[in-house]
CSV table of C-alpha atoms in Angstrom, one decimal:
chain,number,residue,atom,x,y,z
T,68,MET,CA,15.9,1.5,21.5
T,69,LEU,CA,19.4,2.4,20.5
T,70,LEU,CA,19.4,5.4,22.9
T,71,ARG,CA,18.2,3.2,25.7
T,72,ALA,CA,21.0,0.8,25.0
T,73,GLY,CA,23.5,3.6,25.7
T,74,LEU,CA,24.6,4.4,22.1
T,75,PRO,CA,25.6,8.0,21.4
T,76,MET,CA,23.1,10.0,19.3
T,77,THR,CA,25.4,10.1,16.2
T,78,GLU,CA,25.8,6.3,16.2
T,79,SER,CA,22.1,5.8,16.7
T,80,VAL,CA,21.3,8.1,13.8
T,81,HIS,CA,23.9,6.2,11.7
T,82,PHE,CA,22.5,2.8,12.5
T,83,ALA,CA,18.9,4.0,11.9
T,84,ALA,CA,19.9,5.4,8.5
T,85,GLU,CA,21.5,2.1,7.5
T,86,ALA,CA,18.3,0.3,8.4
T,87,ALA,CA,16.2,2.8,6.4
T,88,GLY,CA,18.3,2.3,3.2
T,89,ASP,CA,20.4,4.4,0.8
T,90,THR,CA,17.7,7.0,0.3
T,91,PHE,CA,18.2,8.3,3.8
T,92,ALA,CA,22.0,8.3,3.7
T,93,PRO,CA,22.6,12.0,2.6
T,94,LEU,CA,20.1,13.2,5.2
T,95,SER,CA,21.7,11.2,7.9
T,96,ASP,CA,25.1,12.5,7.1
T,97,ALA,CA,23.8,16.1,7.4
T,98,LEU,CA,22.1,15.2,10.7
T,99,ILE,CA,25.3,13.6,12.1
T,100,THR,CA,27.3,16.7,11.1
T,101,GLU,CA,24.8,19.0,12.9
T,102,ILE,CA,24.8,16.8,16.0
T,103,ARG,CA,28.6,16.7,16.1
T,104,ALA,CA,28.6,20.5,15.9
T,105,GLY,CA,26.8,20.5,19.3
T,106,ASN,CA,23.2,20.8,18.3
T,107,GLY,CA,20.4,18.7,19.8
T,108,LEU,CA,18.4,16.3,17.6
T,109,SER,CA,15.5,18.7,17.2
T,110,GLU,CA,17.8,21.6,16.3
T,111,SER,CA,19.6,19.3,13.8
T,112,LEU,CA,16.3,18.3,12.2
T,113,ASP,CA,15.4,21.9,11.8
T,114,ALA,CA,18.8,22.7,10.3
T,115,VAL,CA,18.6,19.9,7.6
T,116,ASP,CA,14.9,20.6,6.8
T,117,THR,CA,14.0,23.2,4.2
T,118,ALA,CA,10.8,25.0,3.3
T,119,ALA,CA,11.2,23.9,-0.3
T,120,GLN,CA,11.6,20.2,0.5
T,121,PRO,CA,10.3,19.6,4.0
T,122,VAL,CA,11.1,16.1,5.3
T,123,PHE,CA,10.2,16.1,9.0
T,124,ASP,CA,6.8,16.9,10.2
T,125,PRO,CA,6.8,20.0,12.5
T,126,ALA,CA,4.8,18.0,15.1
T,127,TYR,CA,7.4,15.3,15.2
T,128,ARG,CA,10.2,17.9,15.7
T,129,ALA,CA,8.2,19.5,18.5
T,130,LEU,CA,7.7,16.1,20.2
T,131,ILE,CA,11.5,15.5,20.0
T,132,ALA,CA,12.2,19.0,21.3
T,133,ALA,CA,9.9,18.4,24.3
T,134,GLY,CA,11.5,15.0,24.9
T,135,GLU,CA,14.9,16.6,25.0
T,136,ALA,CA,13.7,19.4,27.3
T,137,THR,CA,12.2,16.9,29.8
T,138,GLY,CA,15.0,14.3,29.6
T,139,THR,CA,12.7,11.7,28.1
T,140,LEU,CA,13.9,11.6,24.5
T,141,ASP,CA,14.1,7.8,24.4
T,142,GLN,CA,10.5,7.5,25.6
T,143,THR,CA,9.3,10.2,23.2
T,144,LEU,CA,10.9,8.4,20.3
T,145,ASP,CA,9.3,5.1,21.4
T,146,ARG,CA,5.9,6.8,21.4
T,147,LEU,CA,6.5,8.4,18.1
T,148,ALA,CA,7.6,5.1,16.6
T,149,ASP,CA,4.5,3.4,17.9
T,150,TYR,CA,2.3,6.2,16.4
T,151,LEU,CA,4.0,5.8,13.0
T,152,GLU,CA,3.6,2.1,13.1
T,153,ARG,CA,-0.1,2.4,13.9
T,154,ALA,CA,-0.5,4.9,11.1
T,155,GLU,CA,1.2,2.6,8.6
T,156,LYS,CA,-0.9,-0.3,9.6
T,157,LEU,CA,-4.1,1.7,9.2
T,158,ALA,CA,-2.9,3.0,5.8
T,159,THR,CA,-2.0,-0.6,4.7
T,160,ALA,CA,-5.4,-1.9,5.8
T,161,ILE,CA,-7.2,0.8,3.8
T,162,ARG,CA,-5.0,0.2,0.7
T,163,THR,CA,-5.6,-3.6,0.9
T,164,ALA,CA,-9.3,-3.1,1.2
T,165,LEU,CA,-9.5,-0.9,-1.9
T,166,ILE,CA,-7.4,-3.2,-4.2
T,167,TYR,CA,-10.3,-5.4,-5.4
T,168,PRO,CA,-12.7,-2.5,-6.0
T,169,ALA,CA,-10.0,-0.6,-7.9
T,170,PHE,CA,-9.2,-3.7,-10.0
T,171,LEU,CA,-12.9,-4.2,-10.7
T,172,LEU,CA,-13.4,-0.6,-11.7
T,173,GLY,CA,-10.3,-0.8,-14.0
T,174,ALA,CA,-11.6,-4.0,-15.6
T,175,THR,CA,-15.0,-2.4,-16.2
T,176,VAL,CA,-13.5,0.7,-17.9
T,177,ILE,CA,-11.2,-1.5,-20.1
T,178,SER,CA,-14.1,-3.8,-21.1
T,179,LEU,CA,-16.4,-0.9,-22.1
T,180,LEU,CA,-13.6,0.7,-24.1
T,181,VAL,CA,-12.9,-2.5,-26.0
T,182,LEU,CA,-16.6,-3.0,-26.7
T,183,LEU,CA,-17.3,0.6,-27.8
T,184,LEU,CA,-14.0,1.1,-29.8
T,185,PHE,CA,-13.5,-2.3,-31.4
T,186,VAL,CA,-16.5,-4.6,-31.2
T,187,ILE,CA,-19.4,-2.3,-31.8
T,188,PRO,CA,-17.9,-0.7,-35.0
T,189,ARG,CA,-17.7,-4.1,-36.6
T,190,TYR,CA,-21.4,-4.6,-36.0
T,191,GLU,CA,-22.1,-1.2,-37.4
T,192,ILE,CA,-20.4,-2.1,-40.7
T,193,LEU,CA,-22.4,-5.3,-40.8
T,194,PHE,CA,-25.8,-3.6,-40.1
T,195,SER,CA,-25.1,-0.6,-42.4
T,196,GLY,CA,-25.0,-3.0,-45.4
T,197,MET,CA,-28.4,-4.3,-44.7
T,198,GLY,CA,-30.2,-1.0,-45.5
T,199,THR,CA,-32.4,-1.5,-42.4
T,200,GLU,CA,-33.5,1.0,-39.8
T,201,LEU,CA,-32.1,-0.3,-36.6
T,202,PRO,CA,-33.9,-0.1,-33.2
T,203,PHE,CA,-33.3,3.1,-31.1
T,204,ILE,CA,-31.3,1.2,-28.4
T,205,THR,CA,-28.9,-0.1,-31.1
T,206,ARG,CA,-28.5,3.3,-32.7
T,207,LEU,CA,-27.8,4.7,-29.3
T,208,VAL,CA,-25.0,2.2,-28.6
T,209,ILE,CA,-23.5,2.6,-32.0
T,210,GLY,CA,-23.6,6.4,-31.6
T,211,LEU,CA,-21.7,6.1,-28.3
T,212,GLY,CA,-19.1,4.0,-30.0
T,213,ASP,CA,-18.8,6.7,-32.8
T,214,VAL,CA,-18.4,9.4,-30.1
T,215,MET,CA,-15.7,7.3,-28.3
T,216,GLN,CA,-13.8,6.8,-31.5
T,217,MET,CA,-13.9,10.5,-32.4
T,218,ALA,CA,-12.9,11.5,-28.9
T,219,ALA,CA,-10.3,8.7,-28.3
T,220,TRP,CA,-7.4,11.1,-28.9
T,221,LEU,CA,-8.8,13.6,-26.4
T,222,VAL,CA,-8.5,11.1,-23.5
T,223,PRO,CA,-4.7,10.9,-23.2
T,224,LEU,CA,-4.6,14.7,-24.0
T,225,LEU,CA,-6.9,15.4,-21.1
T,226,ILE,CA,-5.0,13.1,-18.8
T,227,LEU,CA,-1.7,14.9,-19.8
T,228,PHE,CA,-3.2,18.3,-19.2
T,229,GLY,CA,-4.7,17.2,-15.8
T,230,TRP,CA,-1.3,15.8,-14.7
T,231,LEU,CA,0.5,19.0,-15.8
T,232,TYR,CA,-2.1,21.2,-14.0
T,233,TRP,CA,-1.8,19.1,-10.8
T,234,ARG,CA,2.0,19.1,-11.0
T,235,GLN,CA,2.0,22.9,-11.5
T,236,ASN,CA,-0.4,23.7,-8.7
T,237,ARG,CA,-0.1,20.9,-6.1
T,238,HIS,CA,2.0,23.0,-3.8
T,239,LYS,CA,-0.1,26.2,-4.1
T,240,LEU,CA,-2.2,27.0,-1.1
T,241,GLU,CA,-5.4,27.9,-3.0
T,242,PHE,CA,-5.3,24.7,-5.0
T,243,ARG,CA,-4.8,22.6,-1.8
T,244,ILE,CA,-7.7,24.4,-0.1
T,245,ARG,CA,-10.0,23.7,-3.0
T,246,ARG,CA,-8.9,20.1,-3.2
T,247,ASP,CA,-9.3,19.5,0.5
T,248,ARG,CA,-12.7,21.2,0.6
T,249,ALA,CA,-13.9,19.1,-2.4
T,250,LEU,CA,-12.6,15.9,-0.7
T,251,LEU,CA,-14.6,16.6,2.5
T,252,ALA,CA,-17.7,17.4,0.4
T,253,LEU,CA,-17.7,14.1,-1.4
T,254,PRO,CA,-20.6,11.7,-0.5
T,255,PHE,CA,-19.4,8.6,1.4
T,256,ILE,CA,-15.7,9.5,0.9
T,257,GLY,CA,-15.9,12.9,2.7
T,258,PRO,CA,-16.9,11.5,6.1
T,259,LEU,CA,-14.1,8.8,5.8
T,260,VAL,CA,-11.5,11.5,5.0
T,261,GLN,CA,-12.6,13.6,7.9
T,262,LYS,CA,-12.3,10.7,10.3
T,263,MET,CA,-8.8,9.8,9.0
T,264,VAL,CA,-7.7,13.4,9.4
T,265,LEU,CA,-9.2,13.7,12.9
T,266,GLU,CA,-7.5,10.4,14.0
T,267,ARG,CA,-4.1,11.7,12.9
T,268,CYS,CA,-4.6,15.1,14.5
T,269,VAL,CA,-6.0,13.8,17.8
T,270,ARG,CA,-3.2,11.2,18.0
T,271,ILE,CA,-0.5,13.8,17.4
T,272,LEU,CA,-2.2,16.1,19.9
T,273,ALA,CA,-2.3,13.4,22.5
T,274,GLU,CA,1.5,12.8,22.1
T,275,LEU,CA,2.2,16.5,22.3
T,276,VAL,CA,0.2,16.9,25.5
T,277,THR,CA,1.9,13.8,27.0
T,278,SER,CA,5.2,15.5,26.2
T,279,LYS,CA,4.2,18.6,28.1
T,280,VAL,CA,3.8,20.9,25.0
T,281,ASP,CA,1.5,23.8,25.9
T,282,LEU,CA,-2.0,23.2,24.5
T,283,PRO,CA,-2.2,26.1,22.0
T,284,SER,CA,1.1,25.2,20.5
T,285,ALA,CA,0.1,21.5,20.5
T,286,LEU,CA,-3.1,22.4,18.6
T,287,ALA,CA,-1.2,24.5,16.0
T,288,LEU,CA,1.3,21.6,15.5
T,289,ALA,CA,-1.5,19.1,15.1
T,290,ALA,CA,-3.0,21.4,12.5
T,291,ASP,CA,0.4,21.3,10.6
T,292,ALA,CA,0.2,17.5,10.7
T,293,ALA,CA,-3.5,17.4,9.5
T,294,GLY,CA,-2.9,17.0,5.8
T,295,ASN,CA,-6.2,18.8,5.2
T,296,ARG,CA,-6.1,22.6,5.0
T,297,ILE,CA,-9.8,23.0,6.0
T,298,ILE,CA,-9.5,21.0,9.2
T,299,ALA,CA,-6.1,22.6,9.9
T,300,SER,CA,-7.7,26.0,9.6
T,301,ASP,CA,-10.3,25.1,12.2
T,302,LEU,CA,-7.6,23.7,14.5
T,303,ASN,CA,-5.6,27.0,14.2
T,304,ASP,CA,-8.8,28.9,15.0
T,305,ALA,CA,-9.2,26.8,18.1
T,306,ALA,CA,-5.6,27.4,19.1
T,307,ALA,CA,-6.2,31.2,18.8
T,308,ARG,CA,-9.3,30.9,21.0
T,309,LEU,CA,-7.2,29.0,23.6
T,310,ARG,CA,-4.7,31.8,23.7
T,311,GLU,CA,-7.6,34.2,24.4
T,312,GLY,CA,-8.4,32.2,27.5
T,313,GLN,CA,-11.2,29.9,26.3
T,314,PRO,CA,-11.3,26.2,27.5
T,315,LEU,CA,-10.4,23.6,24.9
T,316,SER,CA,-14.0,22.3,24.6
T,317,ALA,CA,-15.3,25.8,23.9
T,318,ALA,CA,-12.6,26.5,21.4
T,319,LEU,CA,-13.3,23.2,19.5
T,320,GLY,CA,-17.1,23.7,19.8
T,321,SER,CA,-16.9,26.8,17.6
T,322,SER,CA,-16.3,24.6,14.5
T,323,GLU,CA,-18.9,22.4,13.0
T,324,ARG,CA,-16.3,19.9,11.8
T,325,PHE,CA,-15.4,18.6,15.2
T,326,PRO,CA,-17.8,15.9,16.4
T,327,ASP,CA,-19.6,16.1,19.7
T,328,LEU,CA,-17.6,13.1,21.0
T,329,PHE,CA,-14.3,15.0,20.4
T,330,ILE,CA,-15.6,18.1,22.3
T,331,GLN,CA,-17.2,16.1,25.2
T,332,LEU,CA,-14.1,13.9,25.7
T,333,ALA,CA,-11.9,17.0,25.6
T,334,LYS,CA,-14.1,18.6,28.2
T,335,VAL,CA,-13.9,15.5,30.5
T,336,GLY,CA,-10.1,15.4,30.0
T,337,GLU,CA,-9.7,19.0,30.9
T,338,GLU,CA,-11.9,18.7,34.0
T,339,SER,CA,-10.2,15.5,35.2
T,340,GLY,CA,-6.7,16.5,34.4
T,341,LYS,CA,-6.3,13.5,32.1
T,342,LEU,CA,-6.5,15.2,28.8
T,343,ASP,CA,-3.7,13.1,27.2
T,344,GLY,CA,-5.4,9.8,28.2
T,345,MET,CA,-8.7,11.0,26.8
T,346,LEU,CA,-7.2,12.1,23.6
T,347,THR,CA,-5.4,8.8,23.1
T,348,HIS,CA,-8.6,7.0,23.8
T,349,LEU,CA,-10.4,9.2,21.2
T,350,ALA,CA,-7.7,8.6,18.6
T,351,ASP,CA,-8.2,4.8,19.1
T,352,ILE,CA,-11.9,5.2,18.6
T,353,TYR,CA,-11.3,7.1,15.4
T,354,ALA,CA,-8.9,4.5,14.2
T,355,LEU,CA,-11.5,1.8,14.7
T,356,ASP,CA,-14.1,4.0,13.0
T,357,VAL,CA,-11.9,4.5,10.0
T,358,GLU,CA,-11.3,0.8,9.6
T,359,ALA,CA,-15.0,0.0,10.0
T,360,ALA,CA,-16.0,2.8,7.6
T,361,THR,CA,-13.5,1.6,5.0
T,362,ARG,CA,-14.9,-1.9,5.2
T,363,ARG,CA,-18.5,-0.6,4.9
T,364,LEU,CA,-17.5,1.5,1.9
T,365,VAL,CA,-15.8,-1.4,0.2
T,366,THR,CA,-18.8,-3.6,1.0
T,367,MET,CA,-21.0,-1.0,-0.8
T,368,ILE,CA,-18.7,-0.5,-3.7
T,369,GLU,CA,-18.2,-4.1,-4.7
T,370,PRO,CA,-21.9,-5.0,-5.4
T,371,ALA,CA,-22.5,-1.6,-6.9
T,372,LEU,CA,-19.7,-2.1,-9.4
T,373,ILE,CA,-20.9,-5.6,-10.2
T,374,LEU,CA,-24.4,-4.3,-10.7
T,375,LEU,CA,-23.1,-1.5,-12.9
T,376,ILE,CA,-21.1,-3.9,-15.0
T,377,GLY,CA,-24.1,-6.2,-15.4
T,378,LEU,CA,-26.4,-3.3,-16.4
T,379,LEU,CA,-23.9,-1.9,-18.9
T,380,MET,CA,-23.1,-5.2,-20.5
T,381,GLY,CA,-26.7,-6.2,-20.5
T,382,PHE,CA,-27.6,-2.9,-22.2
T,383,ILE,CA,-25.1,-3.5,-25.0
T,384,VAL,CA,-26.0,-7.1,-25.5
T,385,ILE,CA,-29.8,-6.2,-25.7
T,386,ALA,CA,-28.9,-3.5,-28.2
T,387,MET,CA,-27.0,-6.0,-30.4
T,388,ILE,CA,-29.6,-8.7,-30.1
T,389,SER,CA,-32.4,-6.3,-31.0
T,390,ALA,CA,-30.6,-5.4,-34.2
T,391,VAL,CA,-30.1,-9.0,-35.1
T,392,ILE,CA,-33.8,-9.8,-34.4
T,393,THR,CA,-34.8,-6.8,-36.6
T,394,VAL,CA,-32.6,-7.9,-39.5
T,395,ASN,CA,-33.8,-11.5,-39.2
T,396,ASP,CA,-37.5,-10.4,-39.2
T,397,LEU,CA,-36.9,-8.4,-42.4
T,398,THR,CA,-35.1,-11.3,-44.0
T,399,VAL,CA,-38.0,-13.6,-43.3
T,400,LEU,CA,-40.4,-11.0,-44.7
């Protein structure tokens, strides 16, 4: 918008940085310095970005470079802004949908911990003075409480070790590959993650194709933006097959992770010469699928958690009532 209004690039970056807040100020100063040195925006982004602390997605930089080369930088930035806005709206919708299930799960865990660590031990003291053999279900619940009390100190320790392990290995390639493969293998969650990754990749691919980036390079850049190493590897393999002369549909068809709809629309787009439009349409379909799948998942999680809470609480209540009935029966006798 600022570029279309006729502002120089340096002033546009400065105003955009002011709108973004203080956290972007050092980066904007470095960008302005590079631009004043005679570099284009894409070159300036490359110059201020580092391998240790990457800030700008390679696909975004490629889009900007293509916009500069074709003289359509303002239009390219508009499309990129629209993409980021859609991505943020989708992420916000998913986070909002998961708030209540997360709250419900947290309340369940806290309630069980309070019962097993504080309430059940008091009943154990009461029943132990009776000299009565308690029902099996009561002994089971009391045993669980004893185990929780003995292992209570292990929980924060395990959390600490888990956090340290994640912090130590989160940037290592092997760790990220294992994590991404495990995410895709999860029931219910895995298909949703795959659709989210595909929506992002297809959207970026559509923007790159629209900006006249060659298809093998566009696929490789979409792989960099995937956020999942397993799907990124399949996209890079498809890019390699494209360079060998295979059509896009055949290159994508070699992977089991790309749905038939992706392959068929890519084939139609290639044959009709409207690949960018087909990819944009496909990305819209995946975005709707992600929203619908998230709603379905939340719809399943909420009653499942409520049922689980009811069963667990009912189990504990029955265990305590059984003990009370046993003690009363012995007292009557």
